[in-house]
Coordinates of C-alpha atoms in Angstrom, one line a residue:
Chain A
X1 CA -10.7 4.9 11.3
X2 CA -7.7 5.1 12.5
X3 CA -4.8 7.6 12.1
X4 CA -1.1 7.1 11.2
X5 CA 1.9 9.2 11.9
X6 CA 5.1 8.2 10.5
X7 CA 8.5 10.8 11.2
X8 CA 10.4 11.9 10.6
X9 CA 9.0 12.7 6.6
X10 CA 11.9 13.1 5.0
X11 CA 15.4 11.9 5.9
X12 CA 19.1 12.7 4.3
X13 CA 21.7 9.9 5.1
X14 CA 25.5 9.2 4.2
X15 CA 25.9 5.6 3.4
X16 CA 26.7 3.7 6.1
X17 CA 24.9 5.5 8.7
X18 CA 21.9 4.1 10.6
X19 CA 18.5 5.5 11.5
X20 CA 15.3 4.7 13.2
X21 CA 11.9 5.1 11.6
X22 CA 8.8 5.9 13.4
X23 CA 4.9 4.9 13.2
X24 CA 2.4 5.9 15.9
X25 CA -1.4 4.8 15.6
X26 CA -4.2 6.1 16.9
X27 CA -5.8 2.5 18.1
X28 CA -4.9 -0.7 18.4
X29 CA -4.0 -2.6 15.0
X30 CA -3.6 -6.3 14.6
X31 CA -2.0 -6.1 11.5
X32 CA 0.8 -3.5 10.9
X33 CA 3.0 -3.4 7.7
X34 CA 6.3 -1.7 7.0
X35 CA 6.6 -1.3 3.1
X36 CA 9.8 0.3 0.6
X37 CA 8.6 2.2 -2.2
X38 CA 11.7 2.3 -4.2
X39 CA 12.3 5.2 -6.9
X40 CA 10.6 2.8 -9.7
X41 CA 7.3 3.2 -8.0
X42 CA 6.9 -0.4 -6.8
X43 CA 6.2 -1.4 -3.3
X44 CA 8.1 -3.9 -1.7
X45 CA 7.0 -6.0 1.8
X46 CA 9.8 -5.5 4.3
X47 CA 8.0 -6.6 7.6
X48 CA 4.7 -7.8 8.8
X49 CA 5.2 -7.2 12.4
X50 CA 1.8 -6.7 14.4
X51 CA 3.8 -7.3 17.3
X52 CA 7.7 -7.9 18.9
X53 CA 10.7 -7.8 16.7
X54 CA 12.2 -9.0 13.8
X55 CA 15.3 -8.8 11.6
X56 CA 16.1 -8.8 7.9
X57 CA 19.4 -8.4 6.8
X58 CA 20.3 -4.5 7.5
X59 CA 16.6 -4.1 8.6
X60 CA 14.4 -5.1 11.7
X61 CA 11.3 -3.7 12.7
X62 CA 9.8 -2.9 16.5
X63 CA 6.2 -3.4 16.9
X64 CA 4.9 -2.4 20.7
X65 CA 1.0 -2.7 20.6
X66 CA 0.6 -2.1 24.0
X67 CA 2.0 2.0 23.1
X68 CA 0.8 1.8 19.7
X69 CA 4.0 2.5 17.7
X70 CA 6.7 0.6 15.6
X71 CA 9.9 1.1 14.9
X72 CA 11.5 0.4 11.6
X73 CA 15.6 1.1 12.1
X74 CA 17.6 0.9 9.0
X75 CA 21.7 0.3 9.4
X76 CA 24.5 0.7 7.9
X77 CA 22.4 2.4 5.3
X78 CA 22.9 1.8 1.1
X79 CA 21.9 3.8 -1.7
X80 CA 19.6 1.3 -2.8
X81 CA 18.2 2.1 0.7
X82 CA 16.5 5.5 -0.8
X83 CA 12.7 6.1 -1.5
X84 CA 9.9 6.4 0.4
X85 CA 9.0 4.2 3.7
X86 CA 5.2 3.6 4.9
X87 CA 3.9 2.1 7.5
X88 CA 0.1 0.8 7.8
X89 CA -2.2 -1.2 10.1
X90 CA -5.6 -2.5 10.0
X91 CA -7.9 -1.8 13.2
X92 CA -8.6 -4.7 15.2
X93 CA -11.8 -6.4 13.9
X94 CA -11.8 -4.8 10.5
X95 CA -9.9 -5.9 7.2
X96 CA -9.0 -2.2 5.8
X97 CA -5.4 -1.2 5.5
X98 CA -4.8 2.2 6.6
X99 CA -1.6 3.9 5.3
X100 CA 0.8 6.9 7.0
X101 CA 2.5 9.6 4.9
X102 CA 5.7 7.6 4.8
X103 CA 9.2 8.9 5.7
X104 CA 11.3 9.9 2.7
X105 CA 14.7 8.6 2.7
X106 CA 17.6 9.3 0.9
X107 CA 21.0 8.1 1.0
X108 CA 24.2 10.1 -0.3
X109 CA 27.5 7.9 -2.0
Chain B
X1 CA 6.3 -11.7 -6.3
X2 CA 2.6 -12.4 -4.9
X3 CA 1.4 -13.2 -9.0
X4 CA -0.7 -9.7 -9.0
X5 CA -0.8 -8.0 -12.5
X6 CA -2.6 -4.2 -13.1
X7 CA -3.1 -3.7 -17.0
X8 CA -2.8 -1.4 -18.6
X9 CA 0.7 0.3 -16.6
X10 CA 0.3 3.5 -18.3
X11 CA -2.8 4.9 -19.6
X12 CA -3.5 8.7 -20.5
X13 CA -6.8 9.8 -21.5
X14 CA -9.1 12.4 -21.9
X15 CA -11.9 14.3 -19.6
X16 CA -15.1 12.6 -19.8
X17 CA -13.9 9.0 -20.7
X18 CA -14.3 6.1 -19.3
X19 CA -11.5 4.4 -17.9
X20 CA -11.6 0.5 -17.0
X21 CA -8.2 -0.7 -15.1
X22 CA -7.5 -4.6 -14.2
X23 CA -6.1 -6.1 -11.4
X24 CA -5.5 -10.3 -12.0
X25 CA -4.4 -12.7 -9.4
X26 CA -3.0 -16.2 -10.2
X27 CA -3.4 -17.4 -6.9
X28 CA -7.3 -17.0 -5.9
X29 CA -7.1 -15.0 -2.9
X30 CA -10.5 -13.8 -1.5
X31 CA -9.6 -10.2 -0.8
X32 CA -8.8 -8.0 -3.1
X33 CA -8.2 -4.3 -3.0
X34 CA -7.7 -0.9 -4.9
X35 CA -5.3 2.2 -4.1
X36 CA -5.1 5.4 -5.6
X37 CA -1.7 7.3 -5.0
X38 CA -1.2 11.0 -4.5
X39 CA 1.7 13.4 -3.8
X40 CA 1.1 14.4 -0.1
X41 CA -1.1 11.2 0.5
X42 CA 0.2 8.3 0.8
X43 CA -1.9 5.3 -0.6
X44 CA -6.2 5.6 -0.1
X45 CA -8.1 2.7 -0.3
X46 CA -11.4 3.3 -3.1
X47 CA -12.9 0.1 -2.6
X48 CA -12.4 -3.2 -1.9
X49 CA -13.8 -7.1 -2.6
X50 CA -14.0 -10.1 -0.1
X51 CA -15.1 -12.2 -3.0
X52 CA -17.3 -12.4 -6.6
X53 CA -19.8 -10.4 -6.3
X54 CA -18.9 -8.9 -3.4
X55 CA -17.6 -5.0 -2.6
X56 CA -17.3 -2.1 -0.5
X57 CA -16.5 1.2 -0.2
X58 CA -13.1 2.6 1.1
X59 CA -12.1 6.1 2.2
X60 CA -12.4 7.2 -1.4
X61 CA -14.9 5.6 -3.8
X62 CA -16.7 9.0 -5.3
X63 CA -16.5 8.7 -9.2
X64 CA -15.3 5.1 -8.8
X65 CA -17.4 1.5 -9.0
X66 CA -15.4 -2.3 -8.8
X67 CA -16.9 -5.3 -10.3
X68 CA -15.3 -9.2 -9.6
X69 CA -17.4 -11.8 -11.8
X70 CA -14.3 -14.1 -10.8
X71 CA -12.2 -14.7 -8.4
X72 CA -9.2 -13.6 -9.8
X73 CA -9.9 -10.6 -11.8
X74 CA -11.2 -7.0 -9.8
X75 CA -11.9 -4.4 -12.1
X76 CA -11.9 -0.4 -11.3
X77 CA -13.9 1.6 -13.2
X78 CA -13.8 5.3 -13.8
X79 CA -17.3 6.3 -15.6
X80 CA -16.5 9.7 -16.8
X81 CA -13.3 9.8 -16.1
X82 CA -11.9 13.9 -14.6
X83 CA -8.6 15.7 -14.1
X84 CA -8.4 14.6 -10.2
X85 CA -8.9 11.2 -10.5
X86 CA -5.3 12.0 -12.1
X87 CA -3.1 9.5 -10.0
X88 CA -1.2 6.0 -9.6
X89 CA -3.8 3.1 -9.0
X90 CA -2.6 0.1 -7.5
X91 CA -4.0 -3.2 -6.7
X92 CA -3.6 -5.7 -4.0
X93 CA -4.4 -8.6 -2.4
X94 CA -4.2 -10.0 1.3
X95 CA -3.2 -13.0 2.2
X96 CA -4.9 -14.3 5.3
X97 CA -5.0 -16.9 7.5
X98 CA -6.3 -17.0 11.2
X99 CA -5.3 -13.7 12.2
X100 CA -2.3 -13.1 9.9
X101 CA -3.6 -11.0 7.3
X102 CA -0.9 -9.8 5.3
X103 CA -1.3 -7.5 2.0
X104 CA 0.4 -7.4 -0.9
X105 CA 0.5 -5.2 -4.0
X106 CA 1.0 -4.8 -7.8
X107 CA 3.2 -3.1 -10.2
X108 CA 0.5 0.1 -10.4
X109 CA -1.1 1.7 -13.0
X110 CA -0.1 5.1 -13.9
X111 CA -3.2 7.5 -15.2
X112 CA -3.2 10.9 -16.5
X113 CA -6.4 12.5 -17.3
X114 CA -6.5 15.5 -19.6

């Protein structure tokens, strides 16, 4: 299967700061998703982004499929952005989602 | 909300007892999945199903079995629970059309095996 690496593993932000989370894949993927796991454990879909750039409010994501990485941008962070951010991908011609280890984000007021 | 429910949401059991977790979906999606989440490991696939009575193993399937007798229900069974199976279990469905294939997750079941 594919290997998914996320960086950084931990991130502490002051409210209002911007940040970038990175996800690297060991092989080509034809499905790439970003999730936010909130402090109550719920997994929330942020983006489905196998390629290109998408934006949703203060969050945006970019995937460069040819170079096997994806970036998640958080702008003007808020305390509600705290939690763990996961990226996950499905290998080309597969149907099993493989997760990275996550980036734990803490936004301080 | 992808219409996924899991039951029970919390369970405490003793080593050696059988446990069954249920995942229910309301939208008749073909693919369903069971994952476990442990500190330091992220989410790992246990089993998945691609249709009624069609199932396959994931990366951590030892000690688990699954069944899918109806499209809407996917059951995960621990035949004889062990302390190493203490975890949070997530069910997921795949919304697929052509090359589009996005997974959505249920609320999770926290299982403690004493």
